[in-house]
Coordinates of N, CA, C and O in Angstrom, one line a residue:
X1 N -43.8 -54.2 -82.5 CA -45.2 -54.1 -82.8 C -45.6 -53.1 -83.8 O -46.7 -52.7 -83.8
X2 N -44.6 -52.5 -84.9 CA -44.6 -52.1 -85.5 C -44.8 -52.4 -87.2 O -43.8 -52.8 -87.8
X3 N -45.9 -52.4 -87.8 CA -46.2 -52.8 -89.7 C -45.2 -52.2 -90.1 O -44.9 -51.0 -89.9
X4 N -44.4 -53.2 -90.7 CA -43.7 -52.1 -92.0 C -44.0 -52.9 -93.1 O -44.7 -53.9 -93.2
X5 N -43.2 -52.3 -94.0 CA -43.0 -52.6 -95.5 C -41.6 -53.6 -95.5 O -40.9 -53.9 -94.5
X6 N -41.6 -53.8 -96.5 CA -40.1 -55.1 -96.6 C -39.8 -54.7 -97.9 O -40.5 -54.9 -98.9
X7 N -38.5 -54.1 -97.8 CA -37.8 -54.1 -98.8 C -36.3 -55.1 -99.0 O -35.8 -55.8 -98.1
X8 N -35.7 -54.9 -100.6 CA -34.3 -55.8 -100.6 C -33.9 -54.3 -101.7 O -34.5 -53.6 -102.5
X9 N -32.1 -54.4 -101.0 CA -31.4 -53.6 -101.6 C -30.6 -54.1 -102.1 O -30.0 -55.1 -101.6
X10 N -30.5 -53.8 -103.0 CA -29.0 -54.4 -104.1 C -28.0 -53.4 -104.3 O -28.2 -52.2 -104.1
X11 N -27.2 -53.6 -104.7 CA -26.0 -52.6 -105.3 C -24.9 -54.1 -106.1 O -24.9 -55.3 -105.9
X12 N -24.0 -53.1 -107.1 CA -22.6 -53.8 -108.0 C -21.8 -53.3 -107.4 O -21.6 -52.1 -107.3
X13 N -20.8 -54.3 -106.9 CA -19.4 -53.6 -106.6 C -18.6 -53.4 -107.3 O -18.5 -54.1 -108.3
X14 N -17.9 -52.6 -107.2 CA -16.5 -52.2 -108.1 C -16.5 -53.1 -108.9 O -16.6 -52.9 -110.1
X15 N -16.3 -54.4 -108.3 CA -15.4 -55.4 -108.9 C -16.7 -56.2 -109.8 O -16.5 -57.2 -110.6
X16 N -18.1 -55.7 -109.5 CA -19.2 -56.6 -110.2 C -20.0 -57.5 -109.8 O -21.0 -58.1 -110.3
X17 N -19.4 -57.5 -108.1 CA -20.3 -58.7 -107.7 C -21.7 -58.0 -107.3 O -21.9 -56.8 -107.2
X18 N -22.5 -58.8 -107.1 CA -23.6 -58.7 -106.5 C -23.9 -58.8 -105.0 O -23.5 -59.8 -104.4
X19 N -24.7 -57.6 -104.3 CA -24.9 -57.4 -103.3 C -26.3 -57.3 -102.9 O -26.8 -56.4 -103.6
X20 N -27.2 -57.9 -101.8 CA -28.9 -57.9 -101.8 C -28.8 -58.6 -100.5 O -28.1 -59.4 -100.1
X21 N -30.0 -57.8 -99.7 CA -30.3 -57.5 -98.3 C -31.7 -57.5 -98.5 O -32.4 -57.1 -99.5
X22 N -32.3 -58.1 -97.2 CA -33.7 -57.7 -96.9 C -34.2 -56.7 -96.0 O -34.3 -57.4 -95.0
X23 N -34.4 -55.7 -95.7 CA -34.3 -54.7 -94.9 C -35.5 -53.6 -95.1 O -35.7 -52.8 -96.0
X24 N -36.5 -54.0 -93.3 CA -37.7 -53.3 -93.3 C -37.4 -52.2 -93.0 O -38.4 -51.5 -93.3
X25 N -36.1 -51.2 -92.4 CA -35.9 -50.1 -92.3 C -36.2 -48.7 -93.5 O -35.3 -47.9 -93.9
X26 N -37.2 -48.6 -93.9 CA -36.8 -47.5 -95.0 C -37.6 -46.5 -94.9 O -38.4 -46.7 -94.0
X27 N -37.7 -45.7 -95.4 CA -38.5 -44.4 -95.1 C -37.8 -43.5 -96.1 O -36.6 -43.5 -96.5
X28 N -39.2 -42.7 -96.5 CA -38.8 -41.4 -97.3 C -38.3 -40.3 -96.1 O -38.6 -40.4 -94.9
X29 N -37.3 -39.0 -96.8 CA -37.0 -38.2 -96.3 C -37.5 -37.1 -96.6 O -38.0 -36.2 -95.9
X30 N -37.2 -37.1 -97.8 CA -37.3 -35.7 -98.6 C -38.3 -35.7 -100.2 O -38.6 -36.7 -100.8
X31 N -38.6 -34.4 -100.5 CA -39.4 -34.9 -102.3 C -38.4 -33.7 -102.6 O -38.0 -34.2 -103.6
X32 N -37.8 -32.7 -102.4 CA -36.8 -32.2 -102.9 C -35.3 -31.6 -102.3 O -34.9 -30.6 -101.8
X33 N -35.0 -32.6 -102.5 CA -34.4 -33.4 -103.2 C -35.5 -34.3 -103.3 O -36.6 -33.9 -103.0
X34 N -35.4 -35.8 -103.7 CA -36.1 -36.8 -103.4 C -35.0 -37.8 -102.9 O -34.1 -38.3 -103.6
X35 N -35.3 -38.2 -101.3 CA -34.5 -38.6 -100.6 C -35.1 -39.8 -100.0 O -36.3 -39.7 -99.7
X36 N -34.4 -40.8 -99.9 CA -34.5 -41.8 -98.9 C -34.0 -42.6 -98.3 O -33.0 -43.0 -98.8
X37 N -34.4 -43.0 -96.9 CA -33.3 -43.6 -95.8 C -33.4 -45.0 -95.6 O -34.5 -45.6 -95.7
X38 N -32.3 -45.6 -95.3 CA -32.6 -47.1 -94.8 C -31.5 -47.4 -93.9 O -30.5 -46.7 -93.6
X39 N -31.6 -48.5 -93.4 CA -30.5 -48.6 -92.0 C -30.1 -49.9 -92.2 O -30.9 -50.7 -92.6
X40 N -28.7 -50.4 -91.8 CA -27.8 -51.7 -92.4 C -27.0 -52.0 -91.0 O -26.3 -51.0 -90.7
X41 N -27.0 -53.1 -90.0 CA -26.5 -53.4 -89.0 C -24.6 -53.1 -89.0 O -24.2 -53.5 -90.1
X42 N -23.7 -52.5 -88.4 CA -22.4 -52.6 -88.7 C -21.8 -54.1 -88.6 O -20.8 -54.4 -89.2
X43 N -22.4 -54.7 -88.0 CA -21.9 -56.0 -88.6 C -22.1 -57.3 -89.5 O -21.8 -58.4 -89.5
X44 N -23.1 -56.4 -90.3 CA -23.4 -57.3 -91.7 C -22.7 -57.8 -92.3 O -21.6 -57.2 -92.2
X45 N -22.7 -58.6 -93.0 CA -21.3 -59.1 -94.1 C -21.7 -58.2 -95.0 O -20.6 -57.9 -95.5
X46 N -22.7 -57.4 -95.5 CA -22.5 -56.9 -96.4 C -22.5 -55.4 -96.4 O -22.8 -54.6 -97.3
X47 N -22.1 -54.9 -94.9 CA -21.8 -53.8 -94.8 C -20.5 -52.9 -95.3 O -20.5 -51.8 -94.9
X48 N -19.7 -53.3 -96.0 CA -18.2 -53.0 -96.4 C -18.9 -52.8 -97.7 O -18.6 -51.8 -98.4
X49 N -19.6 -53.7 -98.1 CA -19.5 -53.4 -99.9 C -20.7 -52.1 -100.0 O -20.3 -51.2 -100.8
X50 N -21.8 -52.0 -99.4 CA -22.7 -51.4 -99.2 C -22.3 -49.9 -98.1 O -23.2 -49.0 -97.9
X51 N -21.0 -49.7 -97.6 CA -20.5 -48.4 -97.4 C -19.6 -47.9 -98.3 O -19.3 -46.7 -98.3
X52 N -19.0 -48.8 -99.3 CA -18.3 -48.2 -100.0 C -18.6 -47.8 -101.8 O -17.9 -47.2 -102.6
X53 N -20.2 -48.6 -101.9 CA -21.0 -48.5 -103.0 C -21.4 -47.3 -103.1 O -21.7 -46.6 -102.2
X54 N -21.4 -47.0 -104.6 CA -22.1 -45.7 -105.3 C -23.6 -45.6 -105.4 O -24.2 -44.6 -104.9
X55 N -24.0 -46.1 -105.8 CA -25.5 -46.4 -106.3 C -26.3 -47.7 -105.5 O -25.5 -48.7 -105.5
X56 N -27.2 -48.0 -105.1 CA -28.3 -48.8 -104.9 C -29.6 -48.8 -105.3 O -30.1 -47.7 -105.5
X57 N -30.6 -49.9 -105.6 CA -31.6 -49.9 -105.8 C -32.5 -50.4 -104.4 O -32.2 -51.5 -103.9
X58 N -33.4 -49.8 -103.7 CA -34.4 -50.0 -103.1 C -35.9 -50.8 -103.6 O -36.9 -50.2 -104.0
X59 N -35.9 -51.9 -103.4 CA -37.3 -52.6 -103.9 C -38.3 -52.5 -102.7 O -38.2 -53.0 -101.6
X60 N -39.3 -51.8 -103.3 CA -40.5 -52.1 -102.0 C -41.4 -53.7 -102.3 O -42.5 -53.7 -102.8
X61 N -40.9 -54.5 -102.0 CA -41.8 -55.9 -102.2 C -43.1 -55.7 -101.8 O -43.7 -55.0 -100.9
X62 N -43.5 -56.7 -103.3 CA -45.1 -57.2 -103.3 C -45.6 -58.1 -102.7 O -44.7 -58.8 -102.4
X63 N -46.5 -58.4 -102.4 CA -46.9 -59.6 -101.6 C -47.1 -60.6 -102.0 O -47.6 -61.4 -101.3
X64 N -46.8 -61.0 -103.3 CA -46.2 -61.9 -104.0 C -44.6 -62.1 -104.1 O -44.0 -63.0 -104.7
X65 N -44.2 -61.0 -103.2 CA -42.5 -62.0 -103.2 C -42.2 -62.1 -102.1 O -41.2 -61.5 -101.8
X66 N -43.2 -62.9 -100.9 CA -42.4 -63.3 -99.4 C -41.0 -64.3 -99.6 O -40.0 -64.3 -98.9
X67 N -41.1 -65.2 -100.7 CA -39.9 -66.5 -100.9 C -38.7 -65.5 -101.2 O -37.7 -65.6 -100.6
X68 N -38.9 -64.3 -102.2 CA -38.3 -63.5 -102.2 C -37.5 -62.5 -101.0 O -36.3 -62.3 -101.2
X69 N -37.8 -62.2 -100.2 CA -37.8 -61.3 -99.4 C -36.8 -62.6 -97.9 O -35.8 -62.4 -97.2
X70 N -37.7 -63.9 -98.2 CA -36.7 -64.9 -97.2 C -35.5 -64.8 -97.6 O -34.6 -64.3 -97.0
X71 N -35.5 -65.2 -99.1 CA -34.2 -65.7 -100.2 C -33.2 -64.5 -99.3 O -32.4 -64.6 -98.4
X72 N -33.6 -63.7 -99.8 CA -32.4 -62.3 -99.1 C -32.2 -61.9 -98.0 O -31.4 -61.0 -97.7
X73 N -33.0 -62.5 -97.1 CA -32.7 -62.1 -95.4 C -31.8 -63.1 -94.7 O -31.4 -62.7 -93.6
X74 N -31.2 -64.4 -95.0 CA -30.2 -64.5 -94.2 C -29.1 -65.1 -95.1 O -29.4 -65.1 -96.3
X75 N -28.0 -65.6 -94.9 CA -26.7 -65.8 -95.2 C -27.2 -66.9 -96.2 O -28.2 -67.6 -96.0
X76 N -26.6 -66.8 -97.0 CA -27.1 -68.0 -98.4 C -26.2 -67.7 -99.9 O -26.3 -66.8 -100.7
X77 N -25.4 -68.6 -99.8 CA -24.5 -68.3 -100.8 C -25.2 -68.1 -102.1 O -24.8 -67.0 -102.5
X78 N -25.9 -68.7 -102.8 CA -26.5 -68.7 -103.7 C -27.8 -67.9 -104.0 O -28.8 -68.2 -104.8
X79 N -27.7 -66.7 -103.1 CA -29.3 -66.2 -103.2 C -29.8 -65.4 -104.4 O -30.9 -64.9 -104.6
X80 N -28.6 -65.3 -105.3 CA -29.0 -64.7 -106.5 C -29.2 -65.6 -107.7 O -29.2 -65.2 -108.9
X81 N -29.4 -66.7 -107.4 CA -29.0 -67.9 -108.3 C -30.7 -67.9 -108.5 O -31.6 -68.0 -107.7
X82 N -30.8 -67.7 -110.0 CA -32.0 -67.9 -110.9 C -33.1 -66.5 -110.6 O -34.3 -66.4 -110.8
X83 N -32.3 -65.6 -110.1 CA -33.1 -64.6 -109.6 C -33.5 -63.7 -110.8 O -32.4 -63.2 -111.3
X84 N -34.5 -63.2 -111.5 CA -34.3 -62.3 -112.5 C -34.6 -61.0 -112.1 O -35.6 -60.7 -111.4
X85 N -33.3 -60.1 -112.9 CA -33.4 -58.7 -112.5 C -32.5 -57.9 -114.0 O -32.0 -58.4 -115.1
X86 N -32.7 -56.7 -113.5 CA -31.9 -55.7 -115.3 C -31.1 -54.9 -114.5 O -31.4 -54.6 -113.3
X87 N -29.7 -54.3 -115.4 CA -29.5 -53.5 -114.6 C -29.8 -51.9 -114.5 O -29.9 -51.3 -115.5
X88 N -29.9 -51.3 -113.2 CA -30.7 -50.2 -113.3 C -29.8 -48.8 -114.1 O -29.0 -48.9 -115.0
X89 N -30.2 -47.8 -113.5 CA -29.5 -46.8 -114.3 C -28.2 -46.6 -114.1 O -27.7 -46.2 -115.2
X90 N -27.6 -46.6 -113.6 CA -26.6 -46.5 -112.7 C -25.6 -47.8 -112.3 O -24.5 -47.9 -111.7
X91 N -26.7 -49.1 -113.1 CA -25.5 -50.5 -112.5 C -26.1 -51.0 -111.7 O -25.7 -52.1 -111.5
X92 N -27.2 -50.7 -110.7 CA -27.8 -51.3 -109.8 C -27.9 -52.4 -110.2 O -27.5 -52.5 -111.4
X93 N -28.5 -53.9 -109.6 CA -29.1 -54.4 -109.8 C -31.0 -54.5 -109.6 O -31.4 -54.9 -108.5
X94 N -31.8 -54.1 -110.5 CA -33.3 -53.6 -110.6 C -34.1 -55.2 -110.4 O -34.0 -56.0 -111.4
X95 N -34.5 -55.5 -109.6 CA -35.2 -57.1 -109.4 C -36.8 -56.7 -109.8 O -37.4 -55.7 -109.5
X96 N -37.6 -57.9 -110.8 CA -38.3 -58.2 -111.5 C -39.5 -58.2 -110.5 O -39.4 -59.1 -109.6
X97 N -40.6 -57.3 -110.4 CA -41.6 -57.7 -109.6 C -42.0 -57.0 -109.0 O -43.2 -57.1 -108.7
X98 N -41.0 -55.7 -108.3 CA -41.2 -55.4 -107.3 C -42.4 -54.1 -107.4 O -42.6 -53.5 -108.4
X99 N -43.2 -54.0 -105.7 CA -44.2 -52.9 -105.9 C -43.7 -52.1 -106.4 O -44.3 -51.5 -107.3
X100 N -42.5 -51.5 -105.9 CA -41.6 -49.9 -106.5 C -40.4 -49.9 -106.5 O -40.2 -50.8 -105.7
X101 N -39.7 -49.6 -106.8 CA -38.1 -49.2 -107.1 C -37.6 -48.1 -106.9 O -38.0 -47.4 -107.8
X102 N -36.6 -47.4 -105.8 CA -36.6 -46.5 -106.0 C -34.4 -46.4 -106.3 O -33.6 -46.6 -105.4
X103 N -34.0 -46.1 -107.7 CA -32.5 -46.6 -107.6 C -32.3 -45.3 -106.9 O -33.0 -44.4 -106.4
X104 N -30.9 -45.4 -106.9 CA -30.5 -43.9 -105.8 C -28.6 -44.2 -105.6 O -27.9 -45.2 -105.5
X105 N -28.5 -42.9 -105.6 CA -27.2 -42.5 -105.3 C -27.0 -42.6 -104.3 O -28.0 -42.4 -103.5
X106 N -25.6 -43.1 -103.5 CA -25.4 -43.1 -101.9 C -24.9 -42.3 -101.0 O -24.0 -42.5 -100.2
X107 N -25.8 -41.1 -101.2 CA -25.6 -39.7 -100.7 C -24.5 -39.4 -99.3 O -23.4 -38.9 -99.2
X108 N -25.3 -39.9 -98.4 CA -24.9 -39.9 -97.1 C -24.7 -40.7 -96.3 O -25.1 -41.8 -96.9
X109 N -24.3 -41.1 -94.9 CA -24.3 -42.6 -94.1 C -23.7 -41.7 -93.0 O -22.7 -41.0 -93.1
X110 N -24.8 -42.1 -91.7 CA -24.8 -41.6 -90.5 C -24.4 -43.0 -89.7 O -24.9 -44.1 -90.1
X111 N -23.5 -42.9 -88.8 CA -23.6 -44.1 -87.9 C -23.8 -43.8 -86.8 O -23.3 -42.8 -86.2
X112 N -24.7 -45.0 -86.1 CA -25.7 -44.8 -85.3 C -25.7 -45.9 -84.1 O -26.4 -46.9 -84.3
X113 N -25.2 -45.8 -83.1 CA -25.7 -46.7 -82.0 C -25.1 -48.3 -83.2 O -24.2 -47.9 -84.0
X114 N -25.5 -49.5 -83.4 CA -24.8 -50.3 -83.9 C -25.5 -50.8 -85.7 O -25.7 -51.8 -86.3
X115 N -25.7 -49.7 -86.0 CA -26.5 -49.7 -87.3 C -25.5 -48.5 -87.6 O -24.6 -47.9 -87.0
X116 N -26.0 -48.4 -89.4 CA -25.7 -47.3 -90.1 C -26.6 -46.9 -91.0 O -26.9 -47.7 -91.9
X117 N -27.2 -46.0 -91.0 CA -28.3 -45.0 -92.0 C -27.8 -44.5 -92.8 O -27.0 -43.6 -92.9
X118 N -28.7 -45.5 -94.0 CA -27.7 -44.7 -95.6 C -29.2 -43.8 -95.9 O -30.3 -44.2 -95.7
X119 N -28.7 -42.6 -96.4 CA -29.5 -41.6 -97.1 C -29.3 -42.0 -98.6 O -28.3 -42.7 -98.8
X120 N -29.8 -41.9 -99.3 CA -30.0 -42.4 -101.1 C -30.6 -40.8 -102.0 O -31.3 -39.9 -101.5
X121 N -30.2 -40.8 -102.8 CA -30.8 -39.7 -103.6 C -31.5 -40.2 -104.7 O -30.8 -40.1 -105.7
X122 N -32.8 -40.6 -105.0 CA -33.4 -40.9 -105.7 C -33.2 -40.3 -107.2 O -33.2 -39.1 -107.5
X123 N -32.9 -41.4 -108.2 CA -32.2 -40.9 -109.4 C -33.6 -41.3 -110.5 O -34.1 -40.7 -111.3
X124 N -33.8 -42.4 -110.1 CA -35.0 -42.9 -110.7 C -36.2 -44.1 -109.9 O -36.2 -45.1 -109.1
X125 N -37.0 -43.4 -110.4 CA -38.0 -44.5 -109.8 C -39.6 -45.5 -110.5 O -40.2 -45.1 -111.4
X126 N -39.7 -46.2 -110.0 CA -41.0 -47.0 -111.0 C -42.0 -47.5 -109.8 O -41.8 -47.4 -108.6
X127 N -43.1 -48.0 -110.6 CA -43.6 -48.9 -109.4 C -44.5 -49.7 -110.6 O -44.7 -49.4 -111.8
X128 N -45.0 -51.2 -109.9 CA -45.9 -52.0 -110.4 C -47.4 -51.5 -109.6 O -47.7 -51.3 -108.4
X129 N -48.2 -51.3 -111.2 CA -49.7 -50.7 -110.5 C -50.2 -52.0 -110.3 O -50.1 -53.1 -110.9
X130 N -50.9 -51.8 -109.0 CA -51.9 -52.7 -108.9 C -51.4 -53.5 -107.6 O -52.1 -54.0 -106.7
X131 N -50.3 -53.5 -107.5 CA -49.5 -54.9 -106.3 C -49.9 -54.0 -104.9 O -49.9 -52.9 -104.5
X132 N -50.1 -55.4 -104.7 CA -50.1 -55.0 -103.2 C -48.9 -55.3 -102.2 O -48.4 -56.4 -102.4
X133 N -48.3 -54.7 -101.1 CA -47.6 -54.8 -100.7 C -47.3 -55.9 -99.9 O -48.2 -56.7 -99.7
X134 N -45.9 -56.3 -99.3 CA -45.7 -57.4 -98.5 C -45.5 -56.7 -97.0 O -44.7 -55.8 -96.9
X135 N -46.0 -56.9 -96.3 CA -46.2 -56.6 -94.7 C -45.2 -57.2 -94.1 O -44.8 -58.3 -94.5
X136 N -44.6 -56.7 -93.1 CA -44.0 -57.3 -91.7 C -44.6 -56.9 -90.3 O -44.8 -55.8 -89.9
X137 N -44.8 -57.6 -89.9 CA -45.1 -57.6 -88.1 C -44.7 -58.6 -87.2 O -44.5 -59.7 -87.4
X138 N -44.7 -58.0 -86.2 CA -44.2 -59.1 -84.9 C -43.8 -60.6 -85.3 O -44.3 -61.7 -84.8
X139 N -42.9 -60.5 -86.1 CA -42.1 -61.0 -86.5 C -42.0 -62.1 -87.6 O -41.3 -63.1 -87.7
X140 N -43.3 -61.6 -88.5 CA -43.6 -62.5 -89.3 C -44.1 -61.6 -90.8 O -44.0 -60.3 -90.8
X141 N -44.5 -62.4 -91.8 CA -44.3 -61.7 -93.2 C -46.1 -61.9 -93.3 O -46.7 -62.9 -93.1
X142 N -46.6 -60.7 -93.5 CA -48.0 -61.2 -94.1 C -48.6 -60.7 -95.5 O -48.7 -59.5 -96.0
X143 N -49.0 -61.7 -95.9 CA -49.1 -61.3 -97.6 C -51.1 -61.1 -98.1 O -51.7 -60.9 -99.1
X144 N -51.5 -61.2 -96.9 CA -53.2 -61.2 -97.0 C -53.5 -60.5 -96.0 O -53.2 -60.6 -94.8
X145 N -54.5 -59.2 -96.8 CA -54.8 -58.4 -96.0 C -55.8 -57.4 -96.4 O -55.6 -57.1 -97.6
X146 N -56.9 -56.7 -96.0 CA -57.4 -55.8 -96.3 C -56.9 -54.6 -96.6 O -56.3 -54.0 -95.7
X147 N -57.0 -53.9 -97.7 CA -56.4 -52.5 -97.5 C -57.0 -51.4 -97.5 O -56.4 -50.3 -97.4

């Protein structure tokens, strides 16, 4: 019963592929450093590429990308197919749209009970003025809302 925010994380692997998750876990930590945390189940499939990645991009979705935010929440071979994005500073993958961006170094990773908490070091960040955010609650996405 908890609002959050909905983000998708991307990262490049070594080898180039692409990696993107939808994941309401995030939270700032720190503004100096400028730090931020997010949490990745240990048995994700894309937990291996995403523990052994350098850099990621954190997108805070707009409430204009719930198809978005589906596209990347479950197993889908093709979920990057026709997606546009740049790459960020570092090689991330940076996706088109989002309320904010925050790319980030892969500082730290705590494991935790059956999750893992990646800390990020914020290297660069942006945001789109004006968007409004995409909501999650009890177990649904809501894109209309008073703010």
């Amino acid at each position: 019963m908890f609002a959050t925010g909905v983000t998708i994380v991307t990262m490049r692997t070594a080898a180039g592929e692409l990696v993107g998750l939808t994941a309401n876990s995030f939270n700032s930590v720190s503004l100096a450093p400028p730090l931020v945390l997010w949490s990745l189940g240990q048995s994700a499939s894309s937990m291996p590429a995403m523990a052994a990645g350098t850099h990621y991009a954190v997108h805070v979705l707009a409430a204009d990308q719930k198809a978005l935010a589906e596209r990347f929440a479950g197993p889908r071979a093709e979920r990057w197919d026709g997606v546009a994005f740049r790459d960020g500073v570092s090689g991330a993958p940076v996706l088109d749209g989002a309320a904010a961006v925050f790319e980030c170094f892969n500082r730290s990773r705590y494991p935790e009970g059956d999750h893992t908490i990646f800390v990020g070091e914020v290297e660069a960040c942006s945001h789109r003025a004006g968007a409004s955010p995409l909501l999650y609650h009890g177990g649904r996405f809501f894109t209309e809302h008073p703010l």
